[in-house]
Short mmCIF file of C-alpha atoms and ligand atoms in Angstrom, two decimals:
data_model
loop_
_atom_site.label_atom_id
_atom_site.label_comp_id
_atom_site.label_asym_id
_atom_site.label_seq_id
_atom_site.Cartn_x
_atom_site.Cartn_y
_atom_site.Cartn_z
CA MET A 3 -42.91 58.96 -169.08
CA PRO A 4 -39.81 60.51 -170.90
CA LEU A 5 -37.69 58.02 -172.65
CA LEU A 6 -34.63 59.35 -170.63
CA GLU A 7 -34.35 61.51 -167.64
CA VAL A 8 -31.23 62.69 -166.04
CA GLU A 9 -32.43 64.31 -162.81
CA ASP A 10 -29.18 66.82 -161.13
CA LEU A 11 -26.77 64.77 -162.99
CA ARG A 12 -22.60 65.15 -161.47
CA VAL A 13 -19.73 64.45 -163.14
CA ALA A 14 -16.08 64.98 -162.03
CA TYR A 15 -13.05 64.31 -163.15
CA GLY A 16 -10.92 64.05 -159.96
CA LYS A 17 -11.54 67.22 -158.16
CA ILE A 18 -12.88 68.94 -161.48
CA GLU A 19 -16.79 69.00 -160.98
CA ALA A 20 -17.48 69.10 -165.35
CA VAL A 21 -20.79 68.21 -164.91
CA LYS A 22 -22.59 70.40 -162.03
CA GLY A 23 -26.28 69.75 -161.97
CA ILE A 24 -28.14 69.31 -164.97
CA SER A 25 -31.45 67.91 -165.63
CA PHE A 26 -33.43 67.34 -168.64
CA THR A 27 -35.41 64.43 -170.71
CA VAL A 28 -36.08 63.59 -174.05
CA ASP A 29 -39.31 62.23 -175.06
CA ALA A 30 -39.58 58.85 -177.63
CA GLY A 31 -39.45 60.14 -181.07
CA GLN A 32 -38.13 63.29 -180.29
CA VAL A 33 -34.75 64.95 -181.35
CA VAL A 34 -33.15 67.02 -178.22
CA THR A 35 -30.02 69.12 -178.49
CA LEU A 36 -27.14 70.15 -176.56
CA ILE A 37 -25.67 72.76 -177.56
CA GLY A 38 -22.64 75.44 -175.83
CA THR A 39 -18.87 75.99 -176.17
CA ASN A 40 -15.67 74.38 -175.48
CA GLY A 41 -15.28 72.49 -172.42
CA ALA A 42 -19.28 72.82 -171.73
CA GLY A 43 -19.65 69.26 -170.44
CA LYS A 44 -21.62 67.88 -173.14
CA THR A 45 -18.89 64.92 -174.13
CA THR A 46 -18.76 64.26 -170.46
CA THR A 47 -22.47 64.28 -170.32
CA LEU A 48 -22.93 61.88 -173.03
CA ARG A 49 -19.66 59.63 -172.15
CA THR A 50 -21.77 59.05 -168.61
CA LEU A 51 -25.13 58.13 -170.28
CA SER A 52 -23.23 55.49 -171.95
CA GLY A 53 -21.71 54.36 -168.81
CA LEU A 54 -18.16 55.08 -169.93
CA LEU A 55 -17.92 57.63 -166.90
CA LYS A 56 -19.59 57.36 -163.31
CA PRO A 57 -21.72 60.11 -162.32
CA LEU A 58 -20.95 61.88 -158.84
CA ALA A 59 -24.56 62.45 -158.36
CA GLY A 60 -27.69 62.11 -159.83
CA LYS A 61 -29.92 59.45 -161.15
CA ILE A 62 -30.69 58.71 -164.97
CA THR A 63 -33.29 56.72 -166.05
CA PHE A 64 -33.47 54.99 -169.22
CA ASP A 65 -36.63 53.33 -170.86
CA GLY A 66 -38.11 53.06 -167.12
CA GLU A 67 -34.65 51.66 -165.01
CA VAL A 68 -32.02 53.76 -163.22
CA ILE A 69 -28.78 53.23 -165.36
CA ASN A 70 -26.60 55.51 -163.24
CA ASP A 71 -24.67 52.01 -162.02
CA MET A 72 -25.05 50.03 -165.48
CA GLY A 73 -22.25 48.97 -167.12
CA ALA A 74 -21.68 50.06 -170.58
CA HIS A 75 -22.90 46.72 -172.80
CA LYS A 76 -25.53 46.61 -170.75
CA ILE A 77 -26.32 49.92 -171.73
CA VAL A 78 -26.02 49.22 -175.14
CA ALA A 79 -28.10 46.57 -174.97
CA LYS A 80 -30.60 48.22 -173.30
CA GLY A 81 -31.13 50.16 -176.23
CA LEU A 82 -28.89 53.30 -175.78
CA ALA A 83 -25.97 53.67 -178.57
CA HIS A 84 -23.34 56.23 -178.47
CA SER A 85 -21.33 57.85 -181.55
CA PRO A 86 -18.73 59.16 -179.74
CA GLU A 87 -16.84 62.50 -180.50
CA GLY A 88 -13.97 62.29 -183.13
CA ARG A 89 -15.59 59.37 -185.16
CA ARG A 90 -13.84 56.51 -183.33
CA ILE A 91 -13.95 54.05 -186.30
CA PHE A 92 -11.75 50.79 -186.55
CA PRO A 93 -9.54 52.48 -189.86
CA ARG A 94 -8.01 49.25 -190.89
CA LEU A 95 -11.14 47.10 -190.89
CA THR A 96 -13.99 47.04 -193.88
CA ILE A 97 -16.70 49.58 -194.02
CA THR A 98 -18.60 46.30 -193.56
CA GLU A 99 -17.13 44.94 -190.58
CA ASN A 100 -17.37 48.50 -188.71
CA LEU A 101 -20.71 48.27 -189.66
CA GLN A 102 -20.90 44.59 -187.83
CA LEU A 103 -19.12 45.34 -185.13
CA GLY A 104 -22.20 47.61 -183.78
CA ALA A 105 -24.35 44.51 -183.98
CA PHE A 106 -21.81 42.77 -181.59
CA LEU A 107 -24.33 41.81 -179.10
CA ARG A 108 -27.12 40.61 -181.61
CA LYS A 109 -27.47 36.95 -182.32
CA ASP A 110 -30.33 37.66 -185.50
CA THR A 111 -27.72 37.24 -188.02
CA ALA A 112 -30.77 38.42 -190.62
CA GLY A 113 -31.74 41.10 -189.11
CA VAL A 114 -28.01 42.81 -188.93
CA GLN A 115 -28.01 42.21 -192.69
CA ARG A 116 -30.97 44.06 -193.11
CA ASP A 117 -30.10 46.67 -190.86
CA ILE A 118 -26.51 46.97 -193.16
CA ASP A 119 -28.79 47.16 -195.97
CA ARG A 120 -30.32 49.77 -194.23
CA ALA A 121 -27.08 51.84 -193.51
CA TYR A 122 -26.28 51.02 -197.28
CA SER A 123 -29.52 52.36 -198.49
CA LEU A 124 -29.25 55.64 -195.89
CA PHE A 125 -25.29 55.97 -197.05
CA PRO A 126 -25.01 54.74 -200.48
CA ILE A 127 -21.52 56.35 -200.79
CA LEU A 128 -20.51 53.25 -198.26
CA GLY A 129 -22.26 50.60 -199.76
CA GLU A 130 -19.98 51.56 -202.74
CA ARG A 131 -16.68 50.85 -200.36
CA ARG A 132 -18.04 48.44 -198.44
CA SER A 133 -15.05 45.97 -198.90
CA GLN A 134 -12.65 49.08 -198.69
CA ALA A 135 -10.52 49.85 -195.42
CA ALA A 136 -12.49 52.78 -193.86
CA GLY A 137 -9.68 54.66 -192.88
CA THR A 138 -9.72 55.56 -196.12
CA LEU A 139 -13.19 57.19 -196.29
CA SER A 140 -13.32 61.18 -196.18
CA GLY A 141 -13.67 62.70 -192.70
CA GLY A 142 -17.45 63.39 -193.48
CA GLU A 143 -18.04 59.51 -194.60
CA GLN A 144 -16.44 57.94 -191.12
CA GLN A 145 -18.90 60.45 -189.94
CA MET A 146 -21.63 58.70 -191.83
CA LEU A 147 -19.83 55.14 -190.72
CA ALA A 148 -19.83 56.29 -187.06
CA MET A 149 -23.67 57.34 -187.11
CA GLY A 150 -24.22 53.68 -188.94
CA ARG A 151 -22.38 51.69 -187.06
CA ALA A 152 -24.62 53.22 -183.92
CA LEU A 153 -27.80 52.44 -185.17
CA MET A 154 -26.53 48.95 -185.85
CA SER A 155 -27.29 47.62 -182.45
CA GLN A 156 -31.29 48.71 -182.98
CA PRO A 157 -31.19 51.98 -180.19
CA LYS A 158 -33.74 53.72 -178.60
CA LEU A 159 -32.02 56.51 -178.27
CA LEU A 160 -29.46 56.87 -180.92
CA MET A 161 -26.95 60.10 -178.99
CA LEU A 162 -24.36 61.58 -181.77
CA ASP A 163 -21.74 63.71 -180.28
CA GLU A 164 -20.93 66.51 -182.64
CA PRO A 165 -21.39 65.02 -185.78
CA SER A 166 -20.99 67.65 -188.44
CA MET A 167 -17.19 68.29 -186.70
CA GLY A 168 -14.78 69.03 -189.32
CA LEU A 169 -16.57 68.62 -192.06
CA SER A 170 -17.64 70.91 -195.16
CA PRO A 171 -21.12 72.79 -195.46
CA ILE A 172 -21.98 70.23 -198.03
CA MET A 173 -21.61 67.19 -195.69
CA MET A 174 -22.90 68.76 -192.65
CA GLN A 175 -26.29 68.86 -194.31
CA LYS A 176 -25.80 66.02 -195.89
CA ILE A 177 -25.06 64.61 -192.69
CA MET A 178 -28.28 66.88 -191.14
CA GLU A 179 -30.39 65.39 -193.64
CA THR A 180 -29.95 61.82 -192.44
CA ILE A 181 -31.03 62.84 -188.98
CA THR A 182 -33.65 64.12 -189.94
CA GLU A 183 -34.51 61.24 -192.14
CA LEU A 184 -33.55 59.13 -189.21
CA LYS A 185 -35.86 61.22 -187.19
CA ALA A 186 -38.77 60.71 -189.75
CA GLN A 187 -38.51 56.99 -189.42
CA GLY A 188 -38.95 57.65 -185.59
CA THR A 189 -35.29 57.40 -184.05
CA THR A 190 -35.05 58.97 -181.29
CA ILE A 191 -32.04 61.75 -181.25
CA LEU A 192 -29.75 63.24 -178.23
CA LEU A 193 -27.54 65.52 -180.34
CA VAL A 194 -24.51 67.48 -178.94
CA GLU A 195 -23.32 70.16 -182.07
CA GLN A 196 -21.51 73.15 -181.76
CA ASN A 197 -23.28 73.86 -184.95
CA ALA A 198 -25.73 75.65 -182.94
CA GLN A 199 -28.00 76.77 -185.98
CA ALA A 200 -28.17 73.22 -187.33
CA ALA A 201 -28.84 71.44 -184.25
CA LEU A 202 -31.80 74.38 -183.72
CA SER A 203 -33.45 74.02 -186.25
CA LEU A 204 -34.12 70.43 -186.39
CA ALA A 205 -34.51 70.28 -182.60
CA ASP A 206 -37.74 69.42 -180.34
CA HIS A 207 -36.10 70.83 -177.31
CA GLY A 208 -32.52 72.73 -176.80
CA HIS A 209 -30.65 72.95 -173.98
CA VAL A 210 -27.76 75.74 -173.51
CA MET A 211 -24.39 74.29 -171.60
CA GLU A 212 -22.08 76.74 -170.21
CA ILE A 213 -19.25 75.67 -167.93
CA GLY A 214 -21.05 72.36 -166.56
CA THR A 215 -24.81 73.92 -166.21
CA ILE A 216 -27.70 73.96 -168.49
CA ALA A 217 -27.90 77.89 -168.55
CA LEU A 218 -31.42 77.94 -171.49
CA SER A 219 -33.78 75.48 -172.49
CA GLY A 220 -36.39 75.66 -174.58
CA THR A 221 -38.13 74.52 -177.74
CA GLY A 222 -35.54 74.80 -181.06
CA GLN A 223 -37.57 77.48 -182.21
CA GLU A 224 -37.51 79.49 -178.99
CA LEU A 225 -33.83 78.92 -178.45
CA MET A 226 -33.14 79.90 -182.40
CA HIS A 227 -34.41 82.97 -182.13
CA ASP A 228 -33.31 84.12 -178.33
CA GLU A 229 -31.32 87.14 -177.98
CA SER A 230 -28.58 85.42 -175.67
CA VAL A 231 -28.37 82.44 -177.98
CA ARG A 232 -28.25 84.56 -181.39
CA LYS A 233 -25.19 86.68 -179.92
CA ALA A 234 -23.01 83.78 -178.49
CA TYR A 235 -23.81 80.66 -180.85
CA LEU A 236 -25.30 81.50 -183.84
CA GLY A 237 -22.66 84.86 -184.73
CA GLU A 238 -24.93 87.71 -184.34
CA ASP A 239 -24.28 90.85 -182.75
N1 ATP B 8 -10.19 62.92 -168.96
C1 ATP B 8 -10.66 64.46 -168.34
N2 ATP B 8 -9.76 64.48 -167.60
C2 ATP B 8 -9.96 65.89 -166.55
N3 ATP B 8 -10.47 66.55 -167.83
C3 ATP B 8 -11.48 66.51 -168.22
C4 ATP B 8 -11.63 65.39 -168.89
N4 ATP B 8 -12.02 65.18 -170.19
C5 ATP B 8 -13.06 66.40 -170.38
N5 ATP B 8 -12.56 67.24 -168.96
C6 ATP B 8 -12.23 68.52 -168.68
O1 ATP B 8 -14.12 68.53 -168.61
C7 ATP B 8 -14.65 69.66 -169.01
C8 ATP B 8 -15.78 69.58 -169.91
O2 ATP B 8 -15.33 68.88 -171.50
P1 ATP B 8 -16.42 67.91 -172.38
O3 ATP B 8 -15.67 67.56 -173.18
O4 ATP B 8 -17.29 67.13 -171.73
O5 ATP B 8 -16.87 69.31 -173.03
P2 ATP B 8 -17.36 69.52 -174.32
O6 ATP B 8 -18.64 70.68 -174.14
O7 ATP B 8 -17.19 68.51 -175.05
O8 ATP B 8 -16.47 70.88 -175.24
P3 ATP B 8 -16.27 70.72 -176.82
O9 ATP B 8 -17.37 71.17 -177.17
O10 ATP B 8 -15.03 71.52 -176.90
O11 ATP B 8 -16.21 68.82 -177.24
C9 ATP B 8 -13.69 70.44 -169.44
O12 ATP B 8 -12.80 71.54 -169.19
C10 ATP B 8 -12.25 69.43 -170.08
O13 ATP B 8 -11.23 69.95 -169.81
MG1 MG B 9 -17.29 67.81 -176.60
#
C-alpha cells in the first residue's frame, strides 16, 4: 500500500478550479516530484494535502486513513509535514525557537532536543547561528530552516514546496544534496519544483502538472529524457 494515495483530487478557489482531478501515489522511501509551470496547481495540491484547503472532490489516503476532512494539526500529528512556498519562518524568533515550533505537538523533550541537534548537523550554519533572529539568515539559510522545522515533527512524509526558489546555484545544490541525504536516511519526500532538472535527477517518480491536471508521469529518468519535457522545462529546443 502506498504511504500517500491521491485519487481524482479536485480543488477550487470559488468558481475557479485550480486542480482538476489528479491522481498519484507516493510509496514509503520514495522521492516523488511535481513539476510544472506557474499556476499549474502544485502549491494548491500541497496545501490541500496539508488540510489547509478542502478538496472539492476526490480522496486523499495517508498512512492507511482517508484525511480529506481531517484538520491541519491532526494531519501534522499523523506524520505529514509541509515546508511551504516562500519559507514562512518567524523572522523575530531565534533559529532554535523556529525549530522548536516545528515540534509543537511533541511531548518528548529529549527527542526534540536530539532532533534539533540533528537539524544542526544537517545544516551546520543553523547551529552556528542558533541564538540569532531567523530574519537575519540569507534566503538559502531560511530555506534550510524551513526544511529543518518541517523535519521537527518527525514526518513520515515531508512535502517541500519549491525549496530552491530564489537561491543561488551553490545554495540550490546544497539544498538538493540535503534532499538526497534525507532520502538516504529513509525520509519519504514529495517535492514541488520549478527546477525540473534538479528535481527529476533525484526523484524516483515525477508528474508534470499543466493547468490543474497531470499531463505526463514517469520515473525521474524517463521524464528527464522525454522530448516534450526537455523542450518545455529543461530549456532545450
Ligand atoms: N487564494 C487563491 N484564490 C484564487 N485563486 C488562487 C489562489 N491561490 C492560487 N490560485 C490560482 O490557482 C491556480 C494554481 O495556483 P498554484 O499556486 O497552486 O500554482 P503553482 O503550480 O504552485 O504555481 P507556482 O509555480 O507559480 O508556485 C493559479 O491559477 C492561481 O492563480
Ligand atoms: Mg507554487
